PDB file of C-alpha atoms and ligand atoms in Angstrom:
ATOM      1  CA  UNK A  22      75.943 127.560 110.085  1.00 50.00           C
ATOM      2  CA  UNK A  23      75.102 124.082 108.817  1.00 53.00           C
ATOM      3  CA  UNK A  24      77.212 121.160 109.664  1.00 58.00           C
ATOM      4  CA  UNK A  25      79.506 120.084 106.899  1.00 58.00           C
ATOM      5  CA  UNK A  26      79.406 116.387 106.278  1.00 57.00           C
ATOM      6  CA  UNK A  27      82.607 115.312 104.703  1.00 55.00           C
ATOM      7  CA  UNK A  28      82.550 112.219 102.625  1.00 65.00           C
ATOM      8  CA  UNK A  29      86.129 111.216 102.599  1.00 71.00           C
ATOM      9  CA  UNK A  30      86.563 108.139 100.496  1.00 82.00           C
ATOM     10  CA  UNK A  31      89.943 106.512 100.221  1.00 90.00           C
ATOM     11  CA  UNK A  32      91.345 105.849  96.759  1.00 89.00           C
ATOM     12  CA  UNK A  33      90.602 102.177  97.292  1.00 90.00           C
ATOM     13  CA  UNK A  34      86.943 102.813  98.251  1.00 94.00           C
ATOM     14  CA  UNK A  35      86.536 105.086  95.226  1.00 95.00           C
ATOM     15  CA  UNK A  36      87.927 102.369  93.006  1.00 97.00           C
ATOM     16  CA  UNK A  37      85.650  99.723  94.501  1.00 97.00           C
ATOM     17  CA  UNK A  38      82.599 101.936  93.926  1.00 97.00           C
ATOM     18  CA  UNK A  39      83.653 102.584  90.307  1.00 98.00           C
ATOM     19  CA  UNK A  40      84.308  98.870  89.779  1.00 98.00           C
ATOM     20  CA  UNK A  41      80.845  97.998  91.075  1.00 98.00           C
ATOM     21  CA  UNK A  42      79.348 100.438  88.567  1.00 98.00           C
ATOM     22  CA  UNK A  43      81.440  98.962  85.740  1.00 98.00           C
ATOM     23  CA  UNK A  44      80.273  95.478  86.688  1.00 98.00           C
ATOM     24  CA  UNK A  45      76.627  96.579  86.482  1.00 98.00           C
ATOM     25  CA  UNK A  46      77.198  98.106  83.044  1.00 98.00           C
ATOM     26  CA  UNK A  47      79.010  94.987  81.782  1.00 98.00           C
ATOM     27  CA  UNK A  48      76.387  92.618  83.242  1.00 97.00           C
ATOM     28  CA  UNK A  49      73.543  94.589  81.668  1.00 97.00           C
ATOM     29  CA  UNK A  50      75.261  94.149  78.318  1.00 97.00           C
ATOM     30  CA  UNK A  51      75.966  90.440  79.049  1.00 97.00           C
ATOM     31  CA  UNK A  52      79.646  91.054  78.315  1.00 98.00           C
ATOM     32  CA  UNK A  53      82.227  88.552  79.487  1.00 98.00           C
ATOM     33  CA  UNK A  54      85.050  90.648  80.916  1.00 98.00           C
ATOM     34  CA  UNK A  55      88.611  89.552  81.646  1.00 98.00           C
ATOM     35  CA  UNK A  56      91.483  91.419  83.306  1.00 98.00           C
ATOM     36  CA  UNK A  57      94.841  90.104  82.034  1.00 98.00           C
ATOM     37  CA  UNK A  58      97.788  90.668  84.349  1.00 98.00           C
ATOM     38  CA  UNK A  59     101.466  89.818  83.894  1.00 98.00           C
ATOM     39  CA  UNK A  60     104.935  91.275  83.993  1.00 98.00           C
ATOM     40  CA  UNK A  61     106.074  93.290  80.938  1.00 98.00           C
ATOM     41  CA  UNK A  62     107.115  91.102  78.020  1.00 97.00           C
ATOM     42  CA  UNK A  63     105.142  87.948  78.832  1.00 98.00           C
ATOM     43  CA  UNK A  64     103.309  88.178  75.498  1.00 98.00           C
ATOM     44  CA  UNK A  65      99.905  89.588  76.533  1.00 98.00           C
ATOM     45  CA  UNK A  66      99.558  91.740  73.443  1.00 98.00           C
ATOM     46  CA  UNK A  67     100.685  88.964  71.076  1.00 98.00           C
ATOM     47  CA  UNK A  68      98.109  86.615  72.606  1.00 98.00           C
ATOM     48  CA  UNK A  69      95.443  89.282  72.096  1.00 98.00           C
ATOM     49  CA  UNK A  70      96.509  89.889  68.486  1.00 98.00           C
ATOM     50  CA  UNK A  71      95.915  86.187  67.908  1.00 98.00           C
ATOM     51  CA  UNK A  72      92.531  86.369  69.671  1.00 98.00           C
ATOM     52  CA  UNK A  73      91.586  89.453  67.631  1.00 98.00           C
ATOM     53  CA  UNK A  74      92.203  87.560  64.396  1.00 97.00           C
ATOM     54  CA  UNK A  75      90.018  84.658  65.567  1.00 97.00           C
ATOM     55  CA  UNK A  76      87.218  86.584  67.259  1.00 97.00           C
ATOM     56  CA  UNK A  77      87.071  89.792  65.196  1.00 97.00           C
ATOM     57  CA  UNK A  78      84.262  92.108  66.234  1.00 96.00           C
ATOM     58  CA  UNK A  79      83.131  89.784  69.048  1.00 97.00           C
ATOM     59  CA  UNK A  80      86.209  90.967  70.953  1.00 98.00           C
ATOM     60  CA  UNK A  81      87.019  94.428  72.273  1.00 98.00           C
ATOM     61  CA  UNK A  82      90.241  95.278  74.095  1.00 98.00           C
ATOM     62  CA  UNK A  83      91.276  97.991  76.526  1.00 98.00           C
ATOM     63  CA  UNK A  84      95.068  98.204  76.856  1.00 98.00           C
ATOM     64  CA  UNK A  85      96.935  99.859  79.699  1.00 98.00           C
ATOM     65  CA  UNK A  86     100.512 101.024  79.354  1.00 97.00           C
ATOM     66  CA  UNK A  87     102.560 103.740  80.978  1.00 97.00           C
ATOM     67  CA  UNK A  88     103.260 105.408  77.626  1.00 97.00           C
ATOM     68  CA  UNK A  89     102.430 104.996  73.918  1.00 97.00           C
ATOM     69  CA  UNK A  90      99.463 103.548  72.045  1.00 97.00           C
ATOM     70  CA  UNK A  91     101.518 100.923  70.198  1.00 97.00           C
ATOM     71  CA  UNK A  92      99.824  97.891  71.749  1.00 97.00           C
ATOM     72  CA  UNK A  93      96.272  99.084  71.000  1.00 97.00           C
ATOM     73  CA  UNK A  94      97.449  99.938  67.463  1.00 97.00           C
ATOM     74  CA  UNK A  95      98.736  96.375  67.014  1.00 97.00           C
ATOM     75  CA  UNK A  96      95.433  94.852  68.159  1.00 97.00           C
ATOM     76  CA  UNK A  97      93.338  97.259  66.060  1.00 96.00           C
ATOM     77  CA  UNK A  98      95.243  96.136  62.967  1.00 97.00           C
ATOM     78  CA  UNK A  99      94.154  92.540  63.629  1.00 97.00           C
ATOM     79  CA  UNK A 100      90.504  93.395  63.250  1.00 92.00           C
ATOM     80  CA  UNK A 101      88.962  94.110  66.624  1.00 95.00           C
ATOM     81  CA  UNK A 102      88.275  97.372  68.406  1.00 97.00           C
ATOM     82  CA  UNK A 103      90.944  98.382  70.899  1.00 98.00           C
ATOM     83  CA  UNK A 104      91.601 101.526  72.870  1.00 98.00           C
ATOM     84  CA  UNK A 105      94.720 102.491  74.784  1.00 98.00           C
ATOM     85  CA  UNK A 106      94.902 103.972  78.261  1.00 98.00           C
ATOM     86  CA  UNK A 107      98.213 105.758  78.835  1.00 97.00           C
ATOM     87  CA  UNK A 108      98.668 106.031  82.576  1.00 97.00           C
ATOM     88  CA  UNK A 109     101.549 108.525  82.246  1.00 96.00           C
ATOM     89  CA  UNK A 110     103.458 106.848  85.073  1.00 96.00           C
ATOM     90  CA  UNK A 111     100.753 104.878  86.868  1.00 96.00           C
ATOM     91  CA  UNK A 112     101.675 101.246  87.394  1.00 97.00           C
ATOM     92  CA  UNK A 113      98.140  99.786  87.212  1.00 97.00           C
ATOM     93  CA  UNK A 114      94.736 100.506  85.714  1.00 98.00           C
ATOM     94  CA  UNK A 115      91.885 101.610  87.958  1.00 98.00           C
ATOM     95  CA  UNK A 116      88.157 101.211  87.429  1.00 98.00           C
ATOM     96  CA  UNK A 117      87.597 104.834  86.376  1.00 98.00           C
ATOM     97  CA  UNK A 118      90.227 104.584  83.636  1.00 98.00           C
ATOM     98  CA  UNK A 119      88.514 101.440  82.371  1.00 98.00           C
ATOM     99  CA  UNK A 120      85.120 103.147  82.364  1.00 98.00           C
ATOM    100  CA  UNK A 121      86.475 106.122  80.366  1.00 98.00           C
ATOM    101  CA  UNK A 122      88.121 103.776  77.879  1.00 98.00           C
ATOM    102  CA  UNK A 123      85.010 101.606  77.576  1.00 98.00           C
ATOM    103  CA  UNK A 124      82.967 104.673  76.645  1.00 98.00           C
ATOM    104  CA  UNK A 125      85.346 105.384  73.768  1.00 97.00           C
ATOM    105  CA  UNK A 126      84.848 101.918  72.286  1.00 96.00           C
ATOM    106  CA  UNK A 127      82.211 100.946  69.767  1.00 95.00           C
ATOM    107  CA  UNK A 128      80.913  97.851  71.573  1.00 95.00           C
ATOM    108  CA  UNK A 129      77.733  97.194  69.571  1.00 95.00           C
ATOM    109  CA  UNK A 130      79.023  93.792  68.434  1.00 96.00           C
ATOM    110  CA  UNK A 131      81.162  93.042  71.476  1.00 98.00           C
ATOM    111  CA  UNK A 132      80.599  89.849  73.447  1.00 98.00           C
ATOM    112  CA  UNK A 133      83.996  89.604  75.135  1.00 98.00           C
ATOM    113  CA  UNK A 134      85.908  92.519  76.639  1.00 98.00           C
ATOM    114  CA  UNK A 135      89.535  91.952  77.579  1.00 98.00           C
ATOM    115  CA  UNK A 136      91.441  94.472  79.648  1.00 98.00           C
ATOM    116  CA  UNK A 137      95.211  94.173  79.235  1.00 98.00           C
ATOM    117  CA  UNK A 138      96.578  95.678  82.427  1.00 98.00           C
ATOM    118  CA  UNK A 139      99.870  97.563  82.786  1.00 98.00           C
ATOM    119  CA  UNK A 140     102.752  95.061  82.919  1.00 97.00           C
ATOM    120  CA  UNK A 141     103.303  94.569  86.658  1.00 97.00           C
ATOM    121  CA  UNK A 142     102.820  91.529  88.895  1.00 97.00           C
ATOM    122  CA  UNK A 143     102.100  93.470  92.090  1.00 95.00           C
ATOM    123  CA  UNK A 144      99.367  96.113  92.405  1.00 95.00           C
ATOM    124  CA  UNK A 145      97.162  95.412  89.328  1.00 97.00           C
ATOM    125  CA  UNK A 146      95.902  92.279  91.088  1.00 96.00           C
ATOM    126  CA  UNK A 147      94.496  94.328  93.975  1.00 95.00           C
ATOM    127  CA  UNK A 148      92.471  96.850  91.909  1.00 97.00           C
ATOM    128  CA  UNK A 149      89.054  95.543  90.928  1.00 98.00           C
ATOM    129  CA  UNK A 150      88.128  96.867  87.476  1.00 98.00           C
ATOM    130  CA  UNK A 151      84.657  95.333  87.326  1.00 98.00           C
ATOM    131  CA  UNK A 152      85.869  92.239  85.466  1.00 98.00           C
ATOM    132  CA  UNK A 153      84.382  88.759  85.789  1.00 98.00           C
ATOM    133  CA  UNK A 154      87.716  86.965  85.890  1.00 98.00           C
ATOM    134  CA  UNK A 155      91.405  87.694  86.194  1.00 98.00           C
ATOM    135  CA  UNK A 156      93.869  85.901  83.931  1.00 98.00           C
ATOM    136  CA  UNK A 157      97.556  85.730  84.855  1.00 98.00           C
ATOM    137  CA  UNK A 158     100.215  85.234  82.180  1.00 98.00           C
ATOM    138  CA  UNK A 159     103.736  83.992  82.834  1.00 98.00           C
ATOM    139  CA  UNK A 160     106.245  83.187  80.134  1.00 98.00           C
ATOM    140  CA  UNK A 161     109.067  80.678  80.210  1.00 98.00           C
ATOM    141  CA  UNK A 162     112.010  83.146  80.165  1.00 98.00           C
ATOM    142  CA  UNK A 163     110.684  84.783  83.366  1.00 97.00           C
ATOM    143  CA  UNK A 164     111.247  81.733  85.576  1.00 96.00           C
ATOM    144  CA  UNK A 165     108.978  79.193  87.232  1.00 98.00           C
ATOM    145  CA  UNK A 166     109.085  80.845  90.675  1.00 97.00           C
ATOM    146  CA  UNK A 167     106.665  83.649  89.776  1.00 97.00           C
ATOM    147  CA  UNK A 168     103.492  82.014  91.213  1.00 97.00           C
ATOM    148  CA  UNK A 169     105.178  81.409  94.576  1.00 97.00           C
ATOM    149  CA  UNK A 170     106.668  84.928  94.679  1.00 97.00           C
ATOM    150  CA  UNK A 171     103.488  86.791  93.697  1.00 97.00           C
ATOM    151  CA  UNK A 172     100.637  84.886  95.401  1.00 97.00           C
ATOM    152  CA  UNK A 173      98.321  87.929  95.506  1.00 97.00           C
ATOM    153  CA  UNK A 174      97.890  87.612  91.745  1.00 98.00           C
ATOM    154  CA  UNK A 175      97.925  83.848  91.423  1.00 98.00           C
ATOM    155  CA  UNK A 176      95.372  83.187  94.126  1.00 95.00           C
ATOM    156  CA  UNK A 177      92.958  85.568  92.411  1.00 97.00           C
ATOM    157  CA  UNK A 178      93.532  84.302  88.860  1.00 98.00           C
ATOM    158  CA  UNK A 179      90.795  82.126  87.376  1.00 98.00           C
ATOM    159  CA  UNK A 180      93.193  81.048  84.620  1.00 98.00           C
ATOM    160  CA  UNK A 181      96.962  81.050  84.266  1.00 98.00           C
ATOM    161  CA  UNK A 182      98.506  81.140  80.814  1.00 98.00           C
ATOM    162  CA  UNK A 183     102.010  79.681  80.608  1.00 98.00           C
ATOM    163  CA  UNK A 184     103.213  81.341  77.421  1.00 98.00           C
ATOM    164  CA  UNK A 185     106.209  80.947  75.084  1.00 98.00           C
ATOM    165  CA  UNK A 186     106.011  77.198  75.662  1.00 98.00           C
ATOM    166  CA  UNK A 187     108.050  76.751  72.453  1.00 98.00           C
ATOM    167  CA  UNK A 188     111.099  77.963  74.430  1.00 98.00           C
ATOM    168  CA  UNK A 189     110.966  74.951  76.795  1.00 98.00           C
ATOM    169  CA  UNK A 190     114.092  73.280  75.304  1.00 97.00           C
ATOM    170  CA  UNK A 191     116.168  76.447  75.815  1.00 98.00           C
ATOM    171  CA  UNK A 192     115.292  77.652  79.331  1.00 98.00           C
ATOM    172  CA  UNK A 193     115.260  76.110  82.809  1.00 96.00           C
ATOM    173  CA  UNK A 194     111.573  76.499  83.550  1.00 98.00           C
ATOM    174  CA  UNK A 195     109.929  73.640  85.421  1.00 98.00           C
ATOM    175  CA  UNK A 196     106.401  73.715  84.006  1.00 97.00           C
ATOM    176  CA  UNK A 197     105.120  71.124  86.487  1.00 97.00           C
ATOM    177  CA  UNK A 198     106.452  73.168  89.395  1.00 97.00           C
ATOM    178  CA  UNK A 199     104.785  76.356  88.128  1.00 98.00           C
ATOM    179  CA  UNK A 200     101.484  74.527  87.610  1.00 98.00           C
ATOM    180  CA  UNK A 201     101.525  72.875  91.010  1.00 97.00           C
ATOM    181  CA  UNK A 202     102.394  76.207  92.709  1.00 98.00           C
ATOM    182  CA  UNK A 203      99.389  77.757  90.913  1.00 98.00           C
ATOM    183  CA  UNK A 204      97.127  74.949  92.138  1.00 98.00           C
ATOM    184  CA  UNK A 205      98.371  75.324  95.720  1.00 97.00           C
ATOM    185  CA  UNK A 206      97.083  78.913  95.598  1.00 97.00           C
ATOM    186  CA  UNK A 207      93.853  78.136  93.725  1.00 97.00           C
ATOM    187  CA  UNK A 208      92.922  74.487  93.375  1.00 97.00           C
ATOM    188  CA  UNK A 209      90.334  75.244  90.662  1.00 97.00           C
ATOM    189  CA  UNK A 210      92.667  77.299  88.451  1.00 98.00           C
ATOM    190  CA  UNK A 211      92.672  76.606  84.734  1.00 98.00           C
ATOM    191  CA  UNK A 212      96.228  76.364  83.407  1.00 98.00           C
ATOM    192  CA  UNK A 213      96.709  76.761  79.655  1.00 98.00           C
ATOM    193  CA  UNK A 214     100.105  76.268  78.026  1.00 98.00           C
ATOM    194  CA  UNK A 215     100.443  78.448  74.945  1.00 98.00           C
ATOM    195  CA  UNK A 216     102.762  79.536  72.183  1.00 98.00           C
ATOM    196  CA  UNK A 217     101.732  82.278  69.805  1.00 98.00           C
ATOM    197  CA  UNK A 218     104.632  81.240  67.553  1.00 98.00           C
ATOM    198  CA  UNK A 219     103.474  77.635  67.053  1.00 98.00           C
ATOM    199  CA  UNK A 220      99.793  78.144  67.909  1.00 98.00           C
ATOM    200  CA  UNK A 221      99.965  75.481  70.638  1.00 98.00           C
ATOM    201  CA  UNK A 222      97.215  75.923  73.217  1.00 98.00           C
ATOM    202  CA  UNK A 223      95.750  78.965  71.500  1.00 98.00           C
ATOM    203  CA  UNK A 224      92.479  77.202  70.643  1.00 98.00           C
ATOM    204  CA  UNK A 225      92.087  76.328  74.331  1.00 98.00           C
ATOM    205  CA  UNK A 226      92.638  79.969  75.229  1.00 98.00           C
ATOM    206  CA  UNK A 227      90.066  81.211  72.691  1.00 98.00           C
ATOM    207  CA  UNK A 228      87.677  78.536  73.909  1.00 98.00           C
ATOM    208  CA  UNK A 229      88.200  79.710  77.483  1.00 98.00           C
ATOM    209  CA  UNK A 230      87.349  83.307  76.511  1.00 98.00           C
ATOM    210  CA  UNK A 231      84.223  82.214  74.654  1.00 97.00           C
ATOM    211  CA  UNK A 232      82.846  79.662  77.090  1.00 92.00           C
ATOM    212  CA  UNK A 233      84.635  80.136  80.383  1.00 69.00           C
TER     213      UNK A 233
HETATM  214 MG1   MG B 304     101.221  94.822  75.922  1.00 55.88          MG
HETATM  215 ZN1   ZN B 305     100.254 100.257  90.753  1.00 55.88          ZN
END
């Protein structure tokens, strides 16, 4: 009787292996790949609708949500390819889900791939999807303490978008505090203040995606 060699990979090891494979595929295609992470309602999808209008077929989007395809539908309508991953309860995307979604996309013209993660400030930051850079989004109504409360995301984020900046007169959000907390965690972080409503900062965001 031969010896049975059991290869028992943990979920995390499996994800890391899948992420490495994704990264190879994306690098071979010279795609710039971003993983956008935030709590629900920060405006990720609205920001990507705006980007879809500006970038058109240069942009492709993979959207994660627990249920429904409504966010991918919104982005598709703005003129770029988008595909939805419904996790059916899962609170983050993993690298295999991203790979399956990527294979459903027509990426012939794609230069930039953005993955909109499931709205959640905790575990999405710890699952590598094969992206080049993570982007964190916080919005003014959420409160300025988010970077200090969720350092695992903010110390991994290459850029932080402070969104809904048009609400500054109506909410107690100390923008300087949020920015300085982000820089304490990552001194090289790029902070971009945005409003999809007024368009403020959106050119800087598009520029970041294109040139990073
Ligand atoms: Mg969304
Ligand atoms: Zn999770």
